[in-house]
mmCIF file of C-alpha atoms in Angstrom:
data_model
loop_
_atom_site.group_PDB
_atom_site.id
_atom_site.type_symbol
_atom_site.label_atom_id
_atom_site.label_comp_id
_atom_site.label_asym_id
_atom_site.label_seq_id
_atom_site.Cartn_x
_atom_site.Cartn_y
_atom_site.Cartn_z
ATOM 1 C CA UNK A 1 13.205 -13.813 -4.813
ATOM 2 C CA UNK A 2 11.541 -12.574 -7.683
ATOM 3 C CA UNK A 3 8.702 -14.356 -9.073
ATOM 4 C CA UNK A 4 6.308 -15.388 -6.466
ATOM 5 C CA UNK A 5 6.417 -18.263 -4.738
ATOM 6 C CA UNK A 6 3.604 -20.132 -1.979
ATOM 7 C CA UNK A 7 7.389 -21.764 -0.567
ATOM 8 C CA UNK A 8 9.346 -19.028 -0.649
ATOM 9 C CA UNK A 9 6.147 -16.778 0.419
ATOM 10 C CA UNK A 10 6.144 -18.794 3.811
ATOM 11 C CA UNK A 11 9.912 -18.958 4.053
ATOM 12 C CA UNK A 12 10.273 -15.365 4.069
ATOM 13 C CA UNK A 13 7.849 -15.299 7.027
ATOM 14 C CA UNK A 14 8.984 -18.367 9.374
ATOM 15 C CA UNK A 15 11.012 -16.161 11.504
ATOM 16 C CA UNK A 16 7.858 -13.866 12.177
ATOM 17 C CA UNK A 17 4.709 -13.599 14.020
ATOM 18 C CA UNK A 18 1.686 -14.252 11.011
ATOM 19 C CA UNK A 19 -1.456 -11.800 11.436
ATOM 20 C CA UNK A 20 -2.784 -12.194 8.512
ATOM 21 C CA UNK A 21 -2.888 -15.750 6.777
ATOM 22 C CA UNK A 22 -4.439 -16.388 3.694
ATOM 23 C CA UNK A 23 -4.528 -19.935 2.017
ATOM 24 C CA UNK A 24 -5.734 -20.751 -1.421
ATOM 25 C CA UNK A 25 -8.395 -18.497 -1.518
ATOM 26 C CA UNK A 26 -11.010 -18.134 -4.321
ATOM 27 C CA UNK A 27 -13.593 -16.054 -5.081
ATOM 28 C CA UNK A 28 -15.470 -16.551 -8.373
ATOM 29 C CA UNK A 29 -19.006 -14.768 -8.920
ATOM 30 C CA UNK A 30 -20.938 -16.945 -11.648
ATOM 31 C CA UNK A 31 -18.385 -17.578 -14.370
ATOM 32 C CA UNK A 32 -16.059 -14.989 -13.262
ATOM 33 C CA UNK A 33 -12.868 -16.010 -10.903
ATOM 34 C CA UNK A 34 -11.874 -13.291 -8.561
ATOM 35 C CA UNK A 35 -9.610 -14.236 -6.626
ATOM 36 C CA UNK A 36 -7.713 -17.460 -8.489
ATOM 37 C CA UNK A 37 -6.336 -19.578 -5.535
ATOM 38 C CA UNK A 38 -4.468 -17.159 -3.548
ATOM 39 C CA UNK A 39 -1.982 -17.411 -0.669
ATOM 40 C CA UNK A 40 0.362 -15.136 1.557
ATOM 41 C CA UNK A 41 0.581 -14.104 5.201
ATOM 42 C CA UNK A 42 1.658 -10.444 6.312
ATOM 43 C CA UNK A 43 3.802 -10.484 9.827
ATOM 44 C CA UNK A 44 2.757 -8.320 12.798
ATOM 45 C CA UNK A 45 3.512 -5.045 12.057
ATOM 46 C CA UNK A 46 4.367 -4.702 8.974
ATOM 47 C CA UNK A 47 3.608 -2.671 6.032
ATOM 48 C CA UNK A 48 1.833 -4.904 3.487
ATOM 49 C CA UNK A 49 1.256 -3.323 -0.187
ATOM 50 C CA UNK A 50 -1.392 -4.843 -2.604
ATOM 51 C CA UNK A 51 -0.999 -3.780 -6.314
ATOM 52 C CA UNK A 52 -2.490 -4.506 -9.264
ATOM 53 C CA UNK A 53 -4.599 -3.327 -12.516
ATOM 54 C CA UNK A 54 -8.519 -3.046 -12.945
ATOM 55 C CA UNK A 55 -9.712 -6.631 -11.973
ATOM 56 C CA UNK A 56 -6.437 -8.271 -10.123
ATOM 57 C CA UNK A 57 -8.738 -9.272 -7.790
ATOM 58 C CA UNK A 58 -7.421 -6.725 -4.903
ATOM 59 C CA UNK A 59 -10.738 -5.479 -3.805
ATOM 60 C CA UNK A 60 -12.439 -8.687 -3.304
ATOM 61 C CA UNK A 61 -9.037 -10.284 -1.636
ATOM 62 C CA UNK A 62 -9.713 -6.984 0.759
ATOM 63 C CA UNK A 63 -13.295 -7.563 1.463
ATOM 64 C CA UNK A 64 -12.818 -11.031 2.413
ATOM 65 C CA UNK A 65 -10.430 -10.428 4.668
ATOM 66 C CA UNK A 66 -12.862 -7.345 6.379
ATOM 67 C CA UNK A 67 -15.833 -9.952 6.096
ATOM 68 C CA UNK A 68 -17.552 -8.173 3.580
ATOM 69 C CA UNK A 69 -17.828 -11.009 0.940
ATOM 70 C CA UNK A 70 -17.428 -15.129 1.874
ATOM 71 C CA UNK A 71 -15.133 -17.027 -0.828
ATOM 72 C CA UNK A 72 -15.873 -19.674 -2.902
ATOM 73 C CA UNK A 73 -12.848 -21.809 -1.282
ATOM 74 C CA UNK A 74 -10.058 -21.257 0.726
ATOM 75 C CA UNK A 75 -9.126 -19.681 4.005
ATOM 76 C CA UNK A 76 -8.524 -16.297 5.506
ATOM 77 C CA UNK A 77 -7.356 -15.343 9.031
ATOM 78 C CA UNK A 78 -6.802 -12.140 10.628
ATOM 79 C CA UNK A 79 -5.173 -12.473 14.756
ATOM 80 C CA UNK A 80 -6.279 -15.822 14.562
ATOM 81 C CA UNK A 81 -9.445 -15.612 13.958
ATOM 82 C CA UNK A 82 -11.110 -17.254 10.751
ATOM 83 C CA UNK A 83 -12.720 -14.267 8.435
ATOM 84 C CA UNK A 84 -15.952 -16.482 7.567
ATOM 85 C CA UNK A 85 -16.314 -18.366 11.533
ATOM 86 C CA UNK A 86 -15.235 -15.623 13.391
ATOM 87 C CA UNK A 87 -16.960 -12.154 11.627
ATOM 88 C CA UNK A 88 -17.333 -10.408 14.502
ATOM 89 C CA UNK A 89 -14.030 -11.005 16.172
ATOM 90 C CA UNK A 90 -11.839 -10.003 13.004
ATOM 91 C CA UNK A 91 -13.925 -6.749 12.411
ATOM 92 C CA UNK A 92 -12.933 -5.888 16.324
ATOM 93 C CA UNK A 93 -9.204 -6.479 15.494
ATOM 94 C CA UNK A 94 -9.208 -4.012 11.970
ATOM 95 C CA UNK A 95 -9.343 -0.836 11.198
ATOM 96 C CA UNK A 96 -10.420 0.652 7.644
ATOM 97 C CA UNK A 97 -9.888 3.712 6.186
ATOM 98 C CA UNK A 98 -10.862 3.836 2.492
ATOM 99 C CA UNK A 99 -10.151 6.831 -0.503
ATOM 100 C CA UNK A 100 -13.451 8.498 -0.216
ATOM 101 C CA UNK A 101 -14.436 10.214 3.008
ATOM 102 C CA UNK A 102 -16.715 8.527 4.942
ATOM 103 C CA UNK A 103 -16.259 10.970 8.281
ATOM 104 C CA UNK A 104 -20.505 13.055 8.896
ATOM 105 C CA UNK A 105 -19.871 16.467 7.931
ATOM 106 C CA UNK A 106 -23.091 17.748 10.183
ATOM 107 C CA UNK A 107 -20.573 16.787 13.053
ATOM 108 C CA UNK A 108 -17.650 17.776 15.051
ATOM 109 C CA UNK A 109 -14.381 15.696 15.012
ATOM 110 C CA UNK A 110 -15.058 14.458 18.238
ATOM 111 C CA UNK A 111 -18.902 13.506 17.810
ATOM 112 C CA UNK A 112 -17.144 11.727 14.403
ATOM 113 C CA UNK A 113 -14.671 9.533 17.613
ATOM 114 C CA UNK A 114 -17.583 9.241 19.355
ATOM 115 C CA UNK A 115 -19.920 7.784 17.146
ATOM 116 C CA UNK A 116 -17.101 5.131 16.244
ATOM 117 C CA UNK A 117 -16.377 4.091 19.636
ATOM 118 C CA UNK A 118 -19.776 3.752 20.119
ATOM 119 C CA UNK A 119 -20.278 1.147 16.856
ATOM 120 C CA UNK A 120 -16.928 -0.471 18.519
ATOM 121 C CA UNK A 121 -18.466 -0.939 22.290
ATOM 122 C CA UNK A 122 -15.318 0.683 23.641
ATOM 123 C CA UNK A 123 -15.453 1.112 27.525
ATOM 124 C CA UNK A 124 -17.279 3.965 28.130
ATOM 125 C CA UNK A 125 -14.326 4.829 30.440
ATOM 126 C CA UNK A 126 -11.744 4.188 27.956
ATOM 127 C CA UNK A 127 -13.246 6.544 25.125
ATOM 128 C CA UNK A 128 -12.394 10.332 25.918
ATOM 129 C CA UNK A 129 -8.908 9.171 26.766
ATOM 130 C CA UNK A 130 -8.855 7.907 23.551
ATOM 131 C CA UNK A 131 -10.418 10.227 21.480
ATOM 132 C CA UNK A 132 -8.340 13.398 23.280
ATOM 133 C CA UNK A 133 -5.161 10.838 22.594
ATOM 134 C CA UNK A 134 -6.072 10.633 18.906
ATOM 135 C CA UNK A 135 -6.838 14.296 18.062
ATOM 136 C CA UNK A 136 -3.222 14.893 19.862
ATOM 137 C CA UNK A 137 -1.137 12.493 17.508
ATOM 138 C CA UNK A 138 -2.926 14.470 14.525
ATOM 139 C CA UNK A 139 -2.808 17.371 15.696
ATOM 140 C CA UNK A 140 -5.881 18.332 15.490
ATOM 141 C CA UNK A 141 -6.999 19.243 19.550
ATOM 142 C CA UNK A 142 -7.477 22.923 18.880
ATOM 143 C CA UNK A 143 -10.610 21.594 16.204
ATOM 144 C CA UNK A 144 -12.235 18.926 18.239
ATOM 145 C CA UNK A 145 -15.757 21.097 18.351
ATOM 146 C CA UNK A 146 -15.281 22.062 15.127
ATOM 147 C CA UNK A 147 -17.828 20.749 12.252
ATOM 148 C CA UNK A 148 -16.070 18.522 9.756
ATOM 149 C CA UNK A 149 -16.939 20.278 6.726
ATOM 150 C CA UNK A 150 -15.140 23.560 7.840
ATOM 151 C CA UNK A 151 -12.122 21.158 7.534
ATOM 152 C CA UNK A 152 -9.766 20.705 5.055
ATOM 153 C CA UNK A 153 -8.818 17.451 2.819
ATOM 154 C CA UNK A 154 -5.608 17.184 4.922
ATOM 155 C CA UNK A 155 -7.263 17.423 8.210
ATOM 156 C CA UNK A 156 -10.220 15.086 7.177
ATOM 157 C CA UNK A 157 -7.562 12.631 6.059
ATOM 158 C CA UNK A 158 -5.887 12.743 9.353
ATOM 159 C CA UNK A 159 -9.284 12.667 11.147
ATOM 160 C CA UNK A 160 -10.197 9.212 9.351
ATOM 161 C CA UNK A 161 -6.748 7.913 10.189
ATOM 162 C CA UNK A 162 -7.272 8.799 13.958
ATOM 163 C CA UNK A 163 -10.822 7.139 13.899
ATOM 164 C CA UNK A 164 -9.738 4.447 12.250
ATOM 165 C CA UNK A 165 -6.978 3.609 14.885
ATOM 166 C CA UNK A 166 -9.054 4.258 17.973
ATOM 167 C CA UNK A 167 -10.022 0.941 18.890
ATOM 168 C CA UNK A 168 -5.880 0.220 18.641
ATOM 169 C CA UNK A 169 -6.881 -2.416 16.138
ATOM 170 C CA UNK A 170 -4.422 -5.257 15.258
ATOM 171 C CA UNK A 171 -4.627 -4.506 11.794
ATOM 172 C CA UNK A 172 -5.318 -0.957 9.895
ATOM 173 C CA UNK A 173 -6.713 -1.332 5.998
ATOM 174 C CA UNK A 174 -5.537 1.474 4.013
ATOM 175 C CA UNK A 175 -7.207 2.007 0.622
ATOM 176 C CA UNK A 176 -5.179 4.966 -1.311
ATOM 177 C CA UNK A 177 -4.754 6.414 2.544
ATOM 178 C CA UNK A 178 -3.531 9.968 0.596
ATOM 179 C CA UNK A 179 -5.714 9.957 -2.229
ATOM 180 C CA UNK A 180 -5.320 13.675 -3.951
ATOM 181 C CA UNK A 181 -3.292 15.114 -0.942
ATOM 182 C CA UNK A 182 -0.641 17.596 -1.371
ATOM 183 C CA UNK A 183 2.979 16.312 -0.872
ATOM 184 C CA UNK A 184 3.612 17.623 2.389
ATOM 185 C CA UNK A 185 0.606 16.409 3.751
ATOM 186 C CA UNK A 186 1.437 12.710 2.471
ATOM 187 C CA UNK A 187 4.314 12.919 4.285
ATOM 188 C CA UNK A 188 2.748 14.148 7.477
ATOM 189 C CA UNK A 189 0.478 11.270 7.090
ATOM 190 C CA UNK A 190 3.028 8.374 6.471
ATOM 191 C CA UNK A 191 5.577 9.892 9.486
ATOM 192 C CA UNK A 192 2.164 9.466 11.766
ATOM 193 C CA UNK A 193 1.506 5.840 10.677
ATOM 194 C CA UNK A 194 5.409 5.165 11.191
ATOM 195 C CA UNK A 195 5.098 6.205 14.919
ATOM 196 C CA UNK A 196 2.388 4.275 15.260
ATOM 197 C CA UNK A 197 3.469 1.315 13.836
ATOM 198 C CA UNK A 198 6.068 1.408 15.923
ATOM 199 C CA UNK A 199 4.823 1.963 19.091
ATOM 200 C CA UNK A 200 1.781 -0.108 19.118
ATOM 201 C CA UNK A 201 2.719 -2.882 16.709
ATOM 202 C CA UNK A 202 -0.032 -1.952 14.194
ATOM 203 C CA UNK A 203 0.311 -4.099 10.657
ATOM 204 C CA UNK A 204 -0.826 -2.257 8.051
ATOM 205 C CA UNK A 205 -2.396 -3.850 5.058
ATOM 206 C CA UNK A 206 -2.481 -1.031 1.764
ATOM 207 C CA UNK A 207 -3.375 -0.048 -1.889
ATOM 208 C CA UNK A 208 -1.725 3.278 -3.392
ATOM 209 C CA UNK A 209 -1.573 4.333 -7.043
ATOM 210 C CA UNK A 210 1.603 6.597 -5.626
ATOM 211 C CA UNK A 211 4.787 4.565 -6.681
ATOM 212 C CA UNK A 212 7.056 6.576 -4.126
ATOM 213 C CA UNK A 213 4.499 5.842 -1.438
ATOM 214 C CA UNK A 214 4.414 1.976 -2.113
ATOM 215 C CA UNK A 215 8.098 2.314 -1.230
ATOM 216 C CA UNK A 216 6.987 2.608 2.589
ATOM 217 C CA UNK A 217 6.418 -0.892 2.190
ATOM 218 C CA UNK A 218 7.965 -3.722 3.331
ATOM 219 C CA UNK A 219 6.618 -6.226 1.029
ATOM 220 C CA UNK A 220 4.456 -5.845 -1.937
ATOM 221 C CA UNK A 221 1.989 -8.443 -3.687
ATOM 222 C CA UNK A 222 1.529 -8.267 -7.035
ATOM 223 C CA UNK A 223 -2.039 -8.975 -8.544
ATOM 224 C CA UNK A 224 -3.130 -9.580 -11.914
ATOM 225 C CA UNK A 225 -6.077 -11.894 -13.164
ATOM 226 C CA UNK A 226 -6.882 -12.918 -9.864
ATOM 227 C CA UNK A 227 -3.507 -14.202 -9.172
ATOM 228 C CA UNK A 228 -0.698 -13.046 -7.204
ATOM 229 C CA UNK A 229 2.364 -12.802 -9.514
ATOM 230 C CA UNK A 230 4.855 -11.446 -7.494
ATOM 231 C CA UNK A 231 5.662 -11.032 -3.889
ATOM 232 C CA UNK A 232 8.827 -9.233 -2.340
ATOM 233 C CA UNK A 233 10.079 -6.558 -0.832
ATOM 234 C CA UNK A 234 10.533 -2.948 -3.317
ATOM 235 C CA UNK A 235 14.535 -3.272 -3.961
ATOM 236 C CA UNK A 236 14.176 -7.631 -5.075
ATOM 237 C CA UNK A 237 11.128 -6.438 -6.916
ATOM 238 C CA UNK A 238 13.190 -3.832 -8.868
ATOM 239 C CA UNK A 239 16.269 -6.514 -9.669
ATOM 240 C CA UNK A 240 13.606 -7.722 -11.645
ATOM 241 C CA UNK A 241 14.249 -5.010 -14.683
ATOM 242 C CA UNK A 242 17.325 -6.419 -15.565
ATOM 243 C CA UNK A 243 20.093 -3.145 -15.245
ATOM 244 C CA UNK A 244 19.706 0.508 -15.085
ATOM 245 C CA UNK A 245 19.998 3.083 -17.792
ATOM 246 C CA UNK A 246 22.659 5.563 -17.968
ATOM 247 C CA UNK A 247 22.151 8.768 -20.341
ATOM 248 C CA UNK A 248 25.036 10.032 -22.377
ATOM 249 C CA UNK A 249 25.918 12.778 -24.161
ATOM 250 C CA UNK A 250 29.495 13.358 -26.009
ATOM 251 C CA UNK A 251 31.251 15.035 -28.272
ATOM 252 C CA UNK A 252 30.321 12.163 -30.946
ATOM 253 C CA UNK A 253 27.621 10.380 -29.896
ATOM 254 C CA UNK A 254 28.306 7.919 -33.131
ATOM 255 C CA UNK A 255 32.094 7.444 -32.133
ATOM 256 C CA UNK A 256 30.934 6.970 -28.619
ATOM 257 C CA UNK A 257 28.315 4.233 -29.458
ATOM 258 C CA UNK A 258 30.817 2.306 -31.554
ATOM 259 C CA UNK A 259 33.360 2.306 -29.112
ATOM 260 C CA UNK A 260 30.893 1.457 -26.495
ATOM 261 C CA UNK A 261 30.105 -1.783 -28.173
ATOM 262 C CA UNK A 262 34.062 -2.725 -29.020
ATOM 263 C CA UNK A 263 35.571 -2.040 -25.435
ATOM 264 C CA UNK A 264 32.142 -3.434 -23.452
ATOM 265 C CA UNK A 265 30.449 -5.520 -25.963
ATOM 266 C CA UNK A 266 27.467 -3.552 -24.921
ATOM 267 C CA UNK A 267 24.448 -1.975 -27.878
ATOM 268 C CA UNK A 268 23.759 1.538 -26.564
ATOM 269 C CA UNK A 269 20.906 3.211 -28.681
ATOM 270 C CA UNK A 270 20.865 6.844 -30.257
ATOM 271 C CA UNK A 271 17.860 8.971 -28.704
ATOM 272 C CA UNK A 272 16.989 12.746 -27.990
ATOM 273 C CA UNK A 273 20.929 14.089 -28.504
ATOM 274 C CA UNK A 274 22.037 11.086 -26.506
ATOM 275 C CA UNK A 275 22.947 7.363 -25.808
ATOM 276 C CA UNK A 276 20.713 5.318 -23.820
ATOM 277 C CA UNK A 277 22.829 2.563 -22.066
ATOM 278 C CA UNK A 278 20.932 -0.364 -20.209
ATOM 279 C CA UNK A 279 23.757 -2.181 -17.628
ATOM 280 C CA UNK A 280 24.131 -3.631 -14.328
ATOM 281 C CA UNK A 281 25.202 -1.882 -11.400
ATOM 282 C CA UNK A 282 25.208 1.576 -13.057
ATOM 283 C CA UNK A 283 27.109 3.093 -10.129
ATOM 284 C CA UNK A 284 29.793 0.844 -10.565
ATOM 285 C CA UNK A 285 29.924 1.051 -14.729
ATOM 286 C CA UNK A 286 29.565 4.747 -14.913
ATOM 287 C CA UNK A 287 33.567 5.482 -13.620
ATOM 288 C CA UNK A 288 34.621 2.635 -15.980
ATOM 289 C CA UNK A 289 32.949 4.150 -19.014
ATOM 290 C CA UNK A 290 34.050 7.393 -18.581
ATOM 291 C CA UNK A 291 37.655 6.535 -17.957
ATOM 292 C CA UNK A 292 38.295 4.296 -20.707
ATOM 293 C CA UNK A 293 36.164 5.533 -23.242
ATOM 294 C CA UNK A 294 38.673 7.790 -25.897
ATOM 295 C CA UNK A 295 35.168 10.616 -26.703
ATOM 296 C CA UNK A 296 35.000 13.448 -24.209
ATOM 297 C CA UNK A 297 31.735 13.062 -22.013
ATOM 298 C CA UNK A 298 29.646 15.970 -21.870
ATOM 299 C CA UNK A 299 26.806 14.663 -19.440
ATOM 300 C CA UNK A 300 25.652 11.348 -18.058
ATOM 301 C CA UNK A 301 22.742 10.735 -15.503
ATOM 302 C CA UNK A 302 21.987 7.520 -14.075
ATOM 303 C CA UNK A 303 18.084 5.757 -13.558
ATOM 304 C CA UNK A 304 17.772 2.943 -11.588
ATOM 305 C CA UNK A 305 14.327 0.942 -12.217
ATOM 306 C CA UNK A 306 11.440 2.363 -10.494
ATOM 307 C CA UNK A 307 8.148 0.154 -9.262
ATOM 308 C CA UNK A 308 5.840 1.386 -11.992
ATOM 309 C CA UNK A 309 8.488 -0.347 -14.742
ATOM 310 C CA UNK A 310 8.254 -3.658 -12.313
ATOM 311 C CA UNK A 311 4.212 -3.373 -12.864
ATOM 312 C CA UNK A 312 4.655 -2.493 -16.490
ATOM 313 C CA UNK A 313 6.603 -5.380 -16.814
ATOM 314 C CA UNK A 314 4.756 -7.936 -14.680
ATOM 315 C CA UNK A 315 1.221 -6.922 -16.039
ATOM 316 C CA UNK A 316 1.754 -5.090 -19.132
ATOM 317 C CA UNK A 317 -0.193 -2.091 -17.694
ATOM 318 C CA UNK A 318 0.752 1.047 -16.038
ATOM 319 C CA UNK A 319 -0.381 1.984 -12.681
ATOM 320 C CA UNK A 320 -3.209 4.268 -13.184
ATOM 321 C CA UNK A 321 -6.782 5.377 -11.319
ATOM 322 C CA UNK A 322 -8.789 2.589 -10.590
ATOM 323 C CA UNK A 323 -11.947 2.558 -9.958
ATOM 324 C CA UNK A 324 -12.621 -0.128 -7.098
ATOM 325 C CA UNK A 325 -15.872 -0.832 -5.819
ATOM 326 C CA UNK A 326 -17.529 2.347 -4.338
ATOM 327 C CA UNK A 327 -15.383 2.862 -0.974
ATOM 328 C CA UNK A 328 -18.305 4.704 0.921
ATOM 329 C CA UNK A 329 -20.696 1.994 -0.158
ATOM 330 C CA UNK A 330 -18.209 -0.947 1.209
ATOM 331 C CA UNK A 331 -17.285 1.020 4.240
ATOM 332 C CA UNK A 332 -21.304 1.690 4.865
ATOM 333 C CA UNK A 333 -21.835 -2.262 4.367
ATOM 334 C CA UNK A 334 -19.632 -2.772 7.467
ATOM 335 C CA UNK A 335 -20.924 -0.211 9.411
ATOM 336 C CA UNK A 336 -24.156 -1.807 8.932
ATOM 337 C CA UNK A 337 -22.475 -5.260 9.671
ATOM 338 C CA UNK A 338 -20.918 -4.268 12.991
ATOM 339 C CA UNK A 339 -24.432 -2.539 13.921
ATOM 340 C CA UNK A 340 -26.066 -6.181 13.208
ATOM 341 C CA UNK A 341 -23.254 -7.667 15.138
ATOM 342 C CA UNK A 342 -23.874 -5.743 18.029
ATOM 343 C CA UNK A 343 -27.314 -5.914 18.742
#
């Protein structure tokens, strides 16, 4: 499956438990269409990415499903419940964590747990098991009393993560969960969410602008114009760039090129001291070429297509920064919500 499909969408999930179910949704604001008629479903725990340029229509898809915004039509359900009948039921089974830090620097990490189990009426009973069991998993016990803004990006990171999950919610939103983070620390991060997934059958819904880190997912929906335009998982999404390219230098790149083109019918092109060949299964062509081909080979690398040429050739665009409605001002809008809801 390549190009998206509402039947082969709901094929692909038959065999799993839905959390999230979204049917023709559509968002427009004035003359403006959002969100053009939209429809998926992510299965219980699983790793859901959303891409897509300035506009797709990923940040208003998001805040209809955490009951920030109502659509114009359609239908979205998180855990059964329905986003627009059932507010305060959905907002109890997510968990957001969005790019900008949103964690009170006058406080500790554990007045941070605190407060949040407080907004989430957790059992009074329930919450210093759960905040100690947190600050374990992220390692950050030894801190717990210390003030947040003696911590580093890393450990604020991990500290969001950890409030976000406290409540176990059914479903954790991740908006560019390692935003500016060092390497190692992404890792740390993603390893974390892994074990967690695992053992308490969280789905996790994300954005990311990091190509290698959209690879964690298992299925990834394409957005562009308000319109999903592709939905699979990473490896069907690549077989959409048709072939791989193989680099290769010779002895005589001319002779090679020529030859190329009479023993594999295939048009190689001249470029930086070297042939750029574009072929299926590169793996398998590579000991082919090199064995019959009558030029001594000097060098030859293989690339296989990566997920920023899917988006460049889906959209036309490259992944790059976007600049999504202000995180802090979104995640303060639900605060405020649950606060209403809860009174």
């Amino acid at each position: 499956m390549t190009r998206f499909s509402p039947h082969l969408c709901a094929s692909a999930v038959n065999n799993h438990m839905s959390i999230i179910h979204v049917n023709n949704l559509t968002k427009k604001f004035k003359t403006l269409t959002a969100v053009d008629g939209v429809s998926f479903e992510v299965n219980e725990g699983e790793v859901f990415g959303f891409l897509g340029p300035n506009g797709a229509g990923k940040t208003t898809t998001i805040s209809i499903l955490c009951t920030l915004l109502s659509p114009t039509a359609g239908s979205a359900a998180i855990a059964g419940y329905d986003c627009v009948r059932q507010p305060d039921e959905v907002r109890s089974s997510i968990g957001l964590i969005f790019q900008d830090t949103t964690l009170d620097t006058g406080l500790t990490a554990y007045e941070n747990l605190k407060f949040h189990a407080y907004l989430y009426n957790l059992d009074r009973r329930l919450t210093e098991k759960r905040i100690d069991e947190m600050l374990s998993v992220v390692e950050l016990t030894q801190r717990k009393n210390d003030l947040i803004k003696n911590f580093s990006g890393g450990m604020k990171r991990r500290l969001e993560i950890a409030r976000g999950l406290l409540h176990y919610p059914r479903v954790l939103f991740l908006d560019e969960p390692t935003l500016g983070l060092d390497p190692q620390t992404r890792n740390t991060i993603w390893n974390f969410i892994a074990t967690l997934r695992k053992q308490e059958k969280i789905t996790v819904f994300m954005t990311t602008h990091y190509m290698e880190e959209a690879e964690n997912c298992d299925r990834i929906a394409v957005m562009d114009h308000g319109k999903i335009i592709a939905l699979d998982t990473p490896a069907n999404l690549k077989r959409m760039v048709h072939g791989d390219t193989i680099h290769l230098v010779t002895e005589d790149n001319e002779q090679a090129c020529n030859e190329i083109a009479r023993i594999f019918g295939i048009v190689c092109h001249a470029e930086n001291g070297g042939l750029f060949i574009e072929t299926e299964k590169g793996e398998e062509f590579i000991p082919q070429l090199i064995h019959k081909l009558p030029v001594k080979v000097k060098s030859v690398n293989l690339r296989k297509p990566t997920l920023n040429d899917v988006f460049l050739k889906l959209t036309g665009r490259t992944i790059r920064e976007e600049v999504l409605s202000d995180s802090k001002e979104v995640t303060r809008e639900f605060v405020r919500s649950h606060r209403r809801a809860q009174r």
